[in-house]
mmCIF file with all atom_site columns, C-alpha atoms in Angstrom:
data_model
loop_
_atom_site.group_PDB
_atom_site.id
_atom_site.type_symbol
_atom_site.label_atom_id
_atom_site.label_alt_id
_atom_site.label_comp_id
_atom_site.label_asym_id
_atom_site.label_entity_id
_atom_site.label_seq_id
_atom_site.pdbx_PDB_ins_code
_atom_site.Cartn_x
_atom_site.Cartn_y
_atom_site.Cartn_z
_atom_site.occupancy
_atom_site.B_iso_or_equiv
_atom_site.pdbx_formal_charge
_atom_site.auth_seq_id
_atom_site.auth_comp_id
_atom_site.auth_asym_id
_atom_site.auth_atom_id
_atom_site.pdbx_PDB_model_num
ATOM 1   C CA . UNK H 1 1   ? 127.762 124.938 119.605 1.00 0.00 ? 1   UNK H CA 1
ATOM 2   C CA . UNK H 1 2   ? 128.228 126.375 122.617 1.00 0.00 ? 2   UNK H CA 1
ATOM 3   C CA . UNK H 1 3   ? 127.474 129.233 125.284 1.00 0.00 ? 3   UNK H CA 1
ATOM 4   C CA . UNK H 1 4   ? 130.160 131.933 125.341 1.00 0.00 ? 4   UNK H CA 1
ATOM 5   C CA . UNK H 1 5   ? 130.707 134.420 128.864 1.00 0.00 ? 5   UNK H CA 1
ATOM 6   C CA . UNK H 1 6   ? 132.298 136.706 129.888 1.00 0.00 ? 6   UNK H CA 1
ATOM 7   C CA . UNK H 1 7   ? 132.405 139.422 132.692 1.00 0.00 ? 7   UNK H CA 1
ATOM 8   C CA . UNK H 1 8   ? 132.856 143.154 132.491 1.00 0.00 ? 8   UNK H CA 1
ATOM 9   C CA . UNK H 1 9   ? 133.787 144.726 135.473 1.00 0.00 ? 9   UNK H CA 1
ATOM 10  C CA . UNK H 1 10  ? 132.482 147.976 136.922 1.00 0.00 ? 10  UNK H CA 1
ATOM 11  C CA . UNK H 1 11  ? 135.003 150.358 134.877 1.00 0.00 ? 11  UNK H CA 1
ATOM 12  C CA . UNK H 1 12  ? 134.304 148.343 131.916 1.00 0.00 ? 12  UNK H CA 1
ATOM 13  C CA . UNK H 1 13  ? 137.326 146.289 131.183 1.00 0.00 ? 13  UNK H CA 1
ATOM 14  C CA . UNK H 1 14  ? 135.836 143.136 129.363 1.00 0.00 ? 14  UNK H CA 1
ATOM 15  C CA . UNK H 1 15  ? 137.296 139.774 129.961 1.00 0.00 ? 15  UNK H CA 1
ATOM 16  C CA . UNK H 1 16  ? 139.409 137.984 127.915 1.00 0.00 ? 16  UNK H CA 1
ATOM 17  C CA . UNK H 1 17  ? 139.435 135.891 125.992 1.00 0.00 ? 17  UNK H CA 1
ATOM 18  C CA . UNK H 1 18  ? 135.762 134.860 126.618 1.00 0.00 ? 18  UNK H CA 1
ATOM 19  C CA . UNK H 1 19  ? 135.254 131.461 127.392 1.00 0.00 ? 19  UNK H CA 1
ATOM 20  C CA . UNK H 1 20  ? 132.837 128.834 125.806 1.00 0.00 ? 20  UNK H CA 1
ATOM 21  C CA . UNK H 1 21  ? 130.970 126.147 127.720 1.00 0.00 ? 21  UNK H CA 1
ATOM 22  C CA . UNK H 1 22  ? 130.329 123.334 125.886 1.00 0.00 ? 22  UNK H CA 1
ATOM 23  C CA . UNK H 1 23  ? 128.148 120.315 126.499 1.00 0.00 ? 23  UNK H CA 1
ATOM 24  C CA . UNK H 1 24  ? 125.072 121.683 127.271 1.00 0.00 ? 24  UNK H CA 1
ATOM 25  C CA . UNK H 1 25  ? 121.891 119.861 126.423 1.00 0.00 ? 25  UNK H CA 1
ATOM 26  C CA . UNK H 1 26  ? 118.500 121.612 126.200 1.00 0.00 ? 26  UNK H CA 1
ATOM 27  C CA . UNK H 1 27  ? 115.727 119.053 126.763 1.00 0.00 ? 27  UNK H CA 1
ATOM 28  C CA . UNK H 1 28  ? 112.358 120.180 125.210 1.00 0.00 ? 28  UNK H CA 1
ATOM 29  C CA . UNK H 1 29  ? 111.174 116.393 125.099 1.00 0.00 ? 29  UNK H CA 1
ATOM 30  C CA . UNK H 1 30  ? 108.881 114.699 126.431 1.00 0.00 ? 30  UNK H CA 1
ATOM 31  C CA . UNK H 1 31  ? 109.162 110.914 128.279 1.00 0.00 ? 31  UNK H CA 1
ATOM 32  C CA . UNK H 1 32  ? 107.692 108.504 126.053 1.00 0.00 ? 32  UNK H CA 1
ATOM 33  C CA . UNK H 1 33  ? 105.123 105.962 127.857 1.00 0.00 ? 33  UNK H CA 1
ATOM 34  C CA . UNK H 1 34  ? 104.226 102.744 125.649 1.00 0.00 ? 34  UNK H CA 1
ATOM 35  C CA . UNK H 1 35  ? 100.944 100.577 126.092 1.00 0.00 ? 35  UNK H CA 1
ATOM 36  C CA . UNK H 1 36  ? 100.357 99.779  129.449 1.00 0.00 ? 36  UNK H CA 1
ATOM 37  C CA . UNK H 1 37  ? 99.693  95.826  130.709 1.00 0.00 ? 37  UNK H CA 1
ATOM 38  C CA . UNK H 1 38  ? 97.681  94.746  133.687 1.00 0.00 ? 38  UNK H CA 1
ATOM 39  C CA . UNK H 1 39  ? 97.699  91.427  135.383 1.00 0.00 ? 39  UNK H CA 1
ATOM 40  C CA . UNK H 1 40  ? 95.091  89.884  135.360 1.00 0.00 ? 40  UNK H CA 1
ATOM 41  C CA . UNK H 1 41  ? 94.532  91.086  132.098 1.00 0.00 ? 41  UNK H CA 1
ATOM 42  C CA . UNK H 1 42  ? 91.350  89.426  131.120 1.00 0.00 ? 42  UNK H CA 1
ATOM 43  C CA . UNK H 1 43  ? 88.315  89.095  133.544 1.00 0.00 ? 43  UNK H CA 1
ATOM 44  C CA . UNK H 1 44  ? 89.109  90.566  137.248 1.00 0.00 ? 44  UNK H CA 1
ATOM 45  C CA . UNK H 1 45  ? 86.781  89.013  140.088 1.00 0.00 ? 45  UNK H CA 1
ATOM 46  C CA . UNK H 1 46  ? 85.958  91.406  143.521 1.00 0.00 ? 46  UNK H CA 1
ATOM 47  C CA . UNK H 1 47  ? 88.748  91.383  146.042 1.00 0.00 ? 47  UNK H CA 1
ATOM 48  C CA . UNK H 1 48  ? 91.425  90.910  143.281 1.00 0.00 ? 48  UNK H CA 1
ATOM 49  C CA . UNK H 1 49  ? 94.400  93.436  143.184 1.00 0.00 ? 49  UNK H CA 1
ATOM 50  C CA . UNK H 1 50  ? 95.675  94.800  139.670 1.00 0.00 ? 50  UNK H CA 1
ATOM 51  C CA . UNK H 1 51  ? 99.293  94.961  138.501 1.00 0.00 ? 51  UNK H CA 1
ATOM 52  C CA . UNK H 1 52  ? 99.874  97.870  135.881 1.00 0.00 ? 52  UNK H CA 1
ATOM 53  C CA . UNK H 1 53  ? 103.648 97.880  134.148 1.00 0.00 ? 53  UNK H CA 1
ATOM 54  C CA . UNK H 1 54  ? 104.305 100.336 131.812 1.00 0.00 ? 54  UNK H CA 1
ATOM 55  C CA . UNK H 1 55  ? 107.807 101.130 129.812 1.00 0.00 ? 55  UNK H CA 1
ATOM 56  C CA . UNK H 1 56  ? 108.863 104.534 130.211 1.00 0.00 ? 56  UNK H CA 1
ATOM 57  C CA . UNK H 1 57  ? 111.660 106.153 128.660 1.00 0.00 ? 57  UNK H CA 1
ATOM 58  C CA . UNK H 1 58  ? 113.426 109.253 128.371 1.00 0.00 ? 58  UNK H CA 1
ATOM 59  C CA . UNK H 1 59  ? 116.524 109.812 126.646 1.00 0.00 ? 59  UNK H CA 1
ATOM 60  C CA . UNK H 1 60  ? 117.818 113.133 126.589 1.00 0.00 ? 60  UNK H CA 1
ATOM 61  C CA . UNK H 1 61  ? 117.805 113.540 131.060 1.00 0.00 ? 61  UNK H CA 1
ATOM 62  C CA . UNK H 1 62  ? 115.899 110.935 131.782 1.00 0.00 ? 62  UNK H CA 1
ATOM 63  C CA . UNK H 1 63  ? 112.796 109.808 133.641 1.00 0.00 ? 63  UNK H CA 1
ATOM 64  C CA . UNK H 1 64  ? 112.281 111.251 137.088 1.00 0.00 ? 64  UNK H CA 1
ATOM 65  C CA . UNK H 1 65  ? 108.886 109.635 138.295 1.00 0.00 ? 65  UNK H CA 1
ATOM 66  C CA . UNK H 1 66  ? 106.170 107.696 136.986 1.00 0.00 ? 66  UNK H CA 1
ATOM 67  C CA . UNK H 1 67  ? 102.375 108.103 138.793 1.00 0.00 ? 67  UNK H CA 1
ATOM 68  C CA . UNK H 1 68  ? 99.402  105.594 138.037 1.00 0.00 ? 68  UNK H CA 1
ATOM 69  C CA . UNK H 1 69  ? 96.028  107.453 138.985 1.00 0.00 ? 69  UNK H CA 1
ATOM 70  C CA . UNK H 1 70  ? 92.849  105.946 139.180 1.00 0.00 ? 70  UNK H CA 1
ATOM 71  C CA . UNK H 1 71  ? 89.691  106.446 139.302 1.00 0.00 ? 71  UNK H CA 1
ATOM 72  C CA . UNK H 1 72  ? 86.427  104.166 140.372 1.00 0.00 ? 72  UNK H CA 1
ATOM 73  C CA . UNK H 1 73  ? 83.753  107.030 140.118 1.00 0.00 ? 73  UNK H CA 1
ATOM 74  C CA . UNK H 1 74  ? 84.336  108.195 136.144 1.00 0.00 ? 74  UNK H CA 1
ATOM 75  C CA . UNK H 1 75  ? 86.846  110.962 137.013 1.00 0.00 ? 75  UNK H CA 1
ATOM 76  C CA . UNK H 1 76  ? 85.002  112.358 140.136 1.00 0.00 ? 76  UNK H CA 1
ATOM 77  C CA . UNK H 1 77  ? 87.923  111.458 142.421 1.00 0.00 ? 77  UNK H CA 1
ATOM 78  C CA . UNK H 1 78  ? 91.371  110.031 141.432 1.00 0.00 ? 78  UNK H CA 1
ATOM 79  C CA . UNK H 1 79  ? 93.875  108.410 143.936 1.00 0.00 ? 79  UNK H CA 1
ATOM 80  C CA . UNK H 1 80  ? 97.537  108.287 143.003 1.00 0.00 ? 80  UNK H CA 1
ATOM 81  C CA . UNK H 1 81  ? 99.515  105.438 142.918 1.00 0.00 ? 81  UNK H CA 1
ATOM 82  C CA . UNK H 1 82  ? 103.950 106.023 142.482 1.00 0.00 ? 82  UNK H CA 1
ATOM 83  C CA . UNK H 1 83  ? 105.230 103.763 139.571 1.00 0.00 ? 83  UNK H CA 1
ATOM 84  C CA . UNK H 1 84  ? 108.108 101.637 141.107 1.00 0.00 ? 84  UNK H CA 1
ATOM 85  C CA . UNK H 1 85  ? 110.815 101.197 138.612 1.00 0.00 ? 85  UNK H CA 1
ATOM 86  C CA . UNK H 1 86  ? 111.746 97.237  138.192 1.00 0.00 ? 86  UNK H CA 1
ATOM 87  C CA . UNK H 1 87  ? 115.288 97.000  136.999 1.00 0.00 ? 87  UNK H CA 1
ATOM 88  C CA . UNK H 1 88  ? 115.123 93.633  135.923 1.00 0.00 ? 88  UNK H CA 1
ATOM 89  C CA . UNK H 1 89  ? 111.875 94.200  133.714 1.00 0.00 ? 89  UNK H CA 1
ATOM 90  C CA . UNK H 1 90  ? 112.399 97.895  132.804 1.00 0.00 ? 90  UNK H CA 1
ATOM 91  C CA . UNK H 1 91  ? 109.101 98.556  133.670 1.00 0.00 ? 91  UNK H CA 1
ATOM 92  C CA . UNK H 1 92  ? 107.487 101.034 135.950 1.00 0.00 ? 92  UNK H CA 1
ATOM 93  C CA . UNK H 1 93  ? 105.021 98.796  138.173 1.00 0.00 ? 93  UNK H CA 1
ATOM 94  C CA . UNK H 1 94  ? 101.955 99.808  140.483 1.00 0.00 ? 94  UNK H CA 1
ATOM 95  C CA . UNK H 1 95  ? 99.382  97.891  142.012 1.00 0.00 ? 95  UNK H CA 1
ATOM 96  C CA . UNK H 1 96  ? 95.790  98.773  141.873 1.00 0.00 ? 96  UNK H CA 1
ATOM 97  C CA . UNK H 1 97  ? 93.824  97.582  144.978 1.00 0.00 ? 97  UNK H CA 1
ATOM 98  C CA . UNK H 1 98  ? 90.663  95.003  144.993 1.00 0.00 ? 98  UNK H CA 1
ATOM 99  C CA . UNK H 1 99  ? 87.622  96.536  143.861 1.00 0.00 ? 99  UNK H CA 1
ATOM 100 C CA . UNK H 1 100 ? 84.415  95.568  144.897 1.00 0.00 ? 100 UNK H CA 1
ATOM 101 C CA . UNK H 1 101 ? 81.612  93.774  142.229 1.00 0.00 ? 101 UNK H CA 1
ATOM 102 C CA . UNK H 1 102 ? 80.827  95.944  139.223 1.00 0.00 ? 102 UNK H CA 1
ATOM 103 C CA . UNK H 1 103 ? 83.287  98.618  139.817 1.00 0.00 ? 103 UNK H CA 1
ATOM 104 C CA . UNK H 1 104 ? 84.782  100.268 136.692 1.00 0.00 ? 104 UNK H CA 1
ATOM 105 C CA . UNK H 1 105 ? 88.307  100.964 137.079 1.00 0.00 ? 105 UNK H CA 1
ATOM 106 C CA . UNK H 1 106 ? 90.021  103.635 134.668 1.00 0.00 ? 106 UNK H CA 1
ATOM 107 C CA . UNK H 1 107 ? 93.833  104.464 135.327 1.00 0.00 ? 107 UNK H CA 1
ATOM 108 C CA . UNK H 1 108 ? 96.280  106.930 133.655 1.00 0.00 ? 108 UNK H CA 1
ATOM 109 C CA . UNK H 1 109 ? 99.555  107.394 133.649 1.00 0.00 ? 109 UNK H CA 1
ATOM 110 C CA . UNK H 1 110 ? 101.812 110.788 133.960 1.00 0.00 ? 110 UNK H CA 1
ATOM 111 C CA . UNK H 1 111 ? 105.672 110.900 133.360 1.00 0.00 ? 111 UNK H CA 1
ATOM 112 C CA . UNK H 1 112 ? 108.127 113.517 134.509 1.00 0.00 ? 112 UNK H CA 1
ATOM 113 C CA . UNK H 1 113 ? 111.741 113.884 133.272 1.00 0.00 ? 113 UNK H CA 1
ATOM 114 C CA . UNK H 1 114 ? 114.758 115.482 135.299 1.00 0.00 ? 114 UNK H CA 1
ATOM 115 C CA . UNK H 1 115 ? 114.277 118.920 133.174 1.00 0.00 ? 115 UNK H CA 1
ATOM 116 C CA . UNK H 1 116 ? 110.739 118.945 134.187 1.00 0.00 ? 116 UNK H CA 1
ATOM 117 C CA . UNK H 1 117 ? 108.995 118.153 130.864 1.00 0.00 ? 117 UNK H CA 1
ATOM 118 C CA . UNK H 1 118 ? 105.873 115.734 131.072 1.00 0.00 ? 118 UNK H CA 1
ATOM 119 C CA . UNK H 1 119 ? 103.808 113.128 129.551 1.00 0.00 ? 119 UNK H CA 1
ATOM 120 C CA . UNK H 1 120 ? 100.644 111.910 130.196 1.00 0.00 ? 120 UNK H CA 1
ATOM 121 C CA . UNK H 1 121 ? 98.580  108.213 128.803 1.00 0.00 ? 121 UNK H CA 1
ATOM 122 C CA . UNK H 1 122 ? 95.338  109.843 129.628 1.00 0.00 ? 122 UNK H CA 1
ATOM 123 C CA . UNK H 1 123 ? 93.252  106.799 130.412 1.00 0.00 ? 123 UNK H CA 1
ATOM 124 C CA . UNK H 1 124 ? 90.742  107.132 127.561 1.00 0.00 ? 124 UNK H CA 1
ATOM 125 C CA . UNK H 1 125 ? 92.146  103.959 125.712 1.00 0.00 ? 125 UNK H CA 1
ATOM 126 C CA . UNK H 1 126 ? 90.368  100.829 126.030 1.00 0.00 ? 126 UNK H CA 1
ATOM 127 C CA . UNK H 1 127 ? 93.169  99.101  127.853 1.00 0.00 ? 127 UNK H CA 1
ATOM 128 C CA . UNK H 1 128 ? 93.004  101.954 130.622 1.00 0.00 ? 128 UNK H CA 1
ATOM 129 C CA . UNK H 1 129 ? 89.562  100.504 131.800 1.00 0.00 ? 129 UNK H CA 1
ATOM 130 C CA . UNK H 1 130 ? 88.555  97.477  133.201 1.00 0.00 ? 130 UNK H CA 1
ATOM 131 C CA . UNK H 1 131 ? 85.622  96.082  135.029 1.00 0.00 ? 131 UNK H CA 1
ATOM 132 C CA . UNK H 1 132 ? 85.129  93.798  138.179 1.00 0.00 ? 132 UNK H CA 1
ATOM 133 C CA . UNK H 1 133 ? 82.875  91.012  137.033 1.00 0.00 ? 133 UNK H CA 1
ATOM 134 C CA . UNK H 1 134 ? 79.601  90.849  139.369 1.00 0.00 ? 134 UNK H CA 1
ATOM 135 C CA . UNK H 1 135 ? 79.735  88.324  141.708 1.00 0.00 ? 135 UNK H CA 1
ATOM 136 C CA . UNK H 1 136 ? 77.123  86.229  140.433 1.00 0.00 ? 136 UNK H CA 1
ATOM 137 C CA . UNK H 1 137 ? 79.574  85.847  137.191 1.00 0.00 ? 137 UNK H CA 1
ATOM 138 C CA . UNK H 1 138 ? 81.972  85.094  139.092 1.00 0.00 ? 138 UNK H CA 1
ATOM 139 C CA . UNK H 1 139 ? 79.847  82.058  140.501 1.00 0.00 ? 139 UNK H CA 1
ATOM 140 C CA . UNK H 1 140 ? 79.085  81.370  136.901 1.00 0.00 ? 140 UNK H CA 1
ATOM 141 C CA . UNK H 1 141 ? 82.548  80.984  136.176 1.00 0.00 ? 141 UNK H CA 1
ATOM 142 C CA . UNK H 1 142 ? 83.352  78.698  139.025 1.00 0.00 ? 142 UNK H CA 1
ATOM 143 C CA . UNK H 1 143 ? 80.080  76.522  138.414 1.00 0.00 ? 143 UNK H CA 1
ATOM 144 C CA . UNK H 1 144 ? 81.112  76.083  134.457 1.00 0.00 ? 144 UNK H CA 1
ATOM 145 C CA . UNK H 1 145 ? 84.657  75.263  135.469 1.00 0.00 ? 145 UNK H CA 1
ATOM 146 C CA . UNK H 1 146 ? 83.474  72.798  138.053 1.00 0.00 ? 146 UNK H CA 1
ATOM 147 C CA . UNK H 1 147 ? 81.374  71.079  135.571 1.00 0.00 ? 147 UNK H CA 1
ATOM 148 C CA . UNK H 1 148 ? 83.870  70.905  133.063 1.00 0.00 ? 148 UNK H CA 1
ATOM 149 C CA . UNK H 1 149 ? 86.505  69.499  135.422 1.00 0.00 ? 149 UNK H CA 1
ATOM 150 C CA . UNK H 1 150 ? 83.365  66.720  136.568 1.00 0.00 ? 150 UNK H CA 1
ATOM 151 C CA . UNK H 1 151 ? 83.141  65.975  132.800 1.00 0.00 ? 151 UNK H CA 1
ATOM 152 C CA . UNK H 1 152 ? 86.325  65.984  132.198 1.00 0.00 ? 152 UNK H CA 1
ATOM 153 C CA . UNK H 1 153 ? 86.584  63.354  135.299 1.00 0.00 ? 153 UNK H CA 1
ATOM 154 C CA . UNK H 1 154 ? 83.798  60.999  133.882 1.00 0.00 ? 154 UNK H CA 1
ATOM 155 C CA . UNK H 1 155 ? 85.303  61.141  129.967 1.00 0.00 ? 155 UNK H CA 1
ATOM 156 C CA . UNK H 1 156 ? 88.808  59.987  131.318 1.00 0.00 ? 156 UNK H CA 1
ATOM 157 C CA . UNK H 1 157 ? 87.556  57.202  133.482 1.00 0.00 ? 157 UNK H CA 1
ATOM 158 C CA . UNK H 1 158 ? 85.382  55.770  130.435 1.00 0.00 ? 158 UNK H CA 1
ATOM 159 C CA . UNK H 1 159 ? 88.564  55.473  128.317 1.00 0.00 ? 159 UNK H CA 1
ATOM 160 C CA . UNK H 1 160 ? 90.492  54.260  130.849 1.00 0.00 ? 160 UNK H CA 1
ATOM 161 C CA . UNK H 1 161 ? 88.511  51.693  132.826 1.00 0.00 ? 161 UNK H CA 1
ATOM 162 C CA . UNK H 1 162 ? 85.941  50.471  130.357 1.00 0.00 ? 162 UNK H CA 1
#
């Protein structure tokens, strides 16, 4: 299929033949974004940046941007965040900043393609949120780690020098 034109001029002669342009491609789609992944992915401590990469596609004209938003105050306020495209990954990246204790972070993700037709991950899935452990976990953590390491330390030594 095709669109056909043709002119008629102001004494009404009408062109021809007409002519038929071919080729044209009418994008109604939307870009597709898959599940998100963060690193750190498990527990995040205060003062400790977030990595978000997401795959975005679009196959009909292609993606034109990719914006992370996020939000620290449950949707009072969002600050946005461009998606950097990494070629060698094919993933749109973006880097959250540190956080202070017991913040809860919840991010979404909007897609535009070329023809202007959008998509948006709207942050209500569980792996849109996360929360920065208080700091008095986070001293928990250490301290259990520590210990373990020490115990670790004193079981080796028995088996080895006894």
């Amino acid at each position: 299929t095709g669109l056909e034109y043709w002119s008629i001029d102001k004494a009404g002669n009408e062109e021809l033949p007409h002519k038929i342009l071919t080729g044209i491609k009418l994008d109604k789609t939307c870009p597709t974004i898959k599940t998100p992944s963060r690193t750190p992915d498990g527990e995040t401590f205060p003062d400790q940046s977030v990595e978000v990469s997401v795959e975005v596609t679009d196959a009909v004209s292609e993606v034109n941007n990719v914006t992370l938003s996020y939000t620290t105050n449950d949707g009072a306020t969002w600050t946005d965040l461009s998606m950097n495209y990494n070629s060698s990954i094919n993933l749109y990246e973006a880097t959250i900043p540190s956080q202070p204790s017991s913040t809860q972070v919840r991010y979404k993700i909007v897609s535009y393609d070329h023809a202007g037709n959008n998509a948006t991950l709207d942050g209500t899935e569980p792996y849109c949120t996360y929360q920065v452990i208080p700091e008095f976990l986070q001293l928990l953590i250490m301290l259990l780690f520590m210990i373990a390491t020490l115990l670790a330390v004193i079981v080796y030594r028995r088996k080895h020098f006894m």
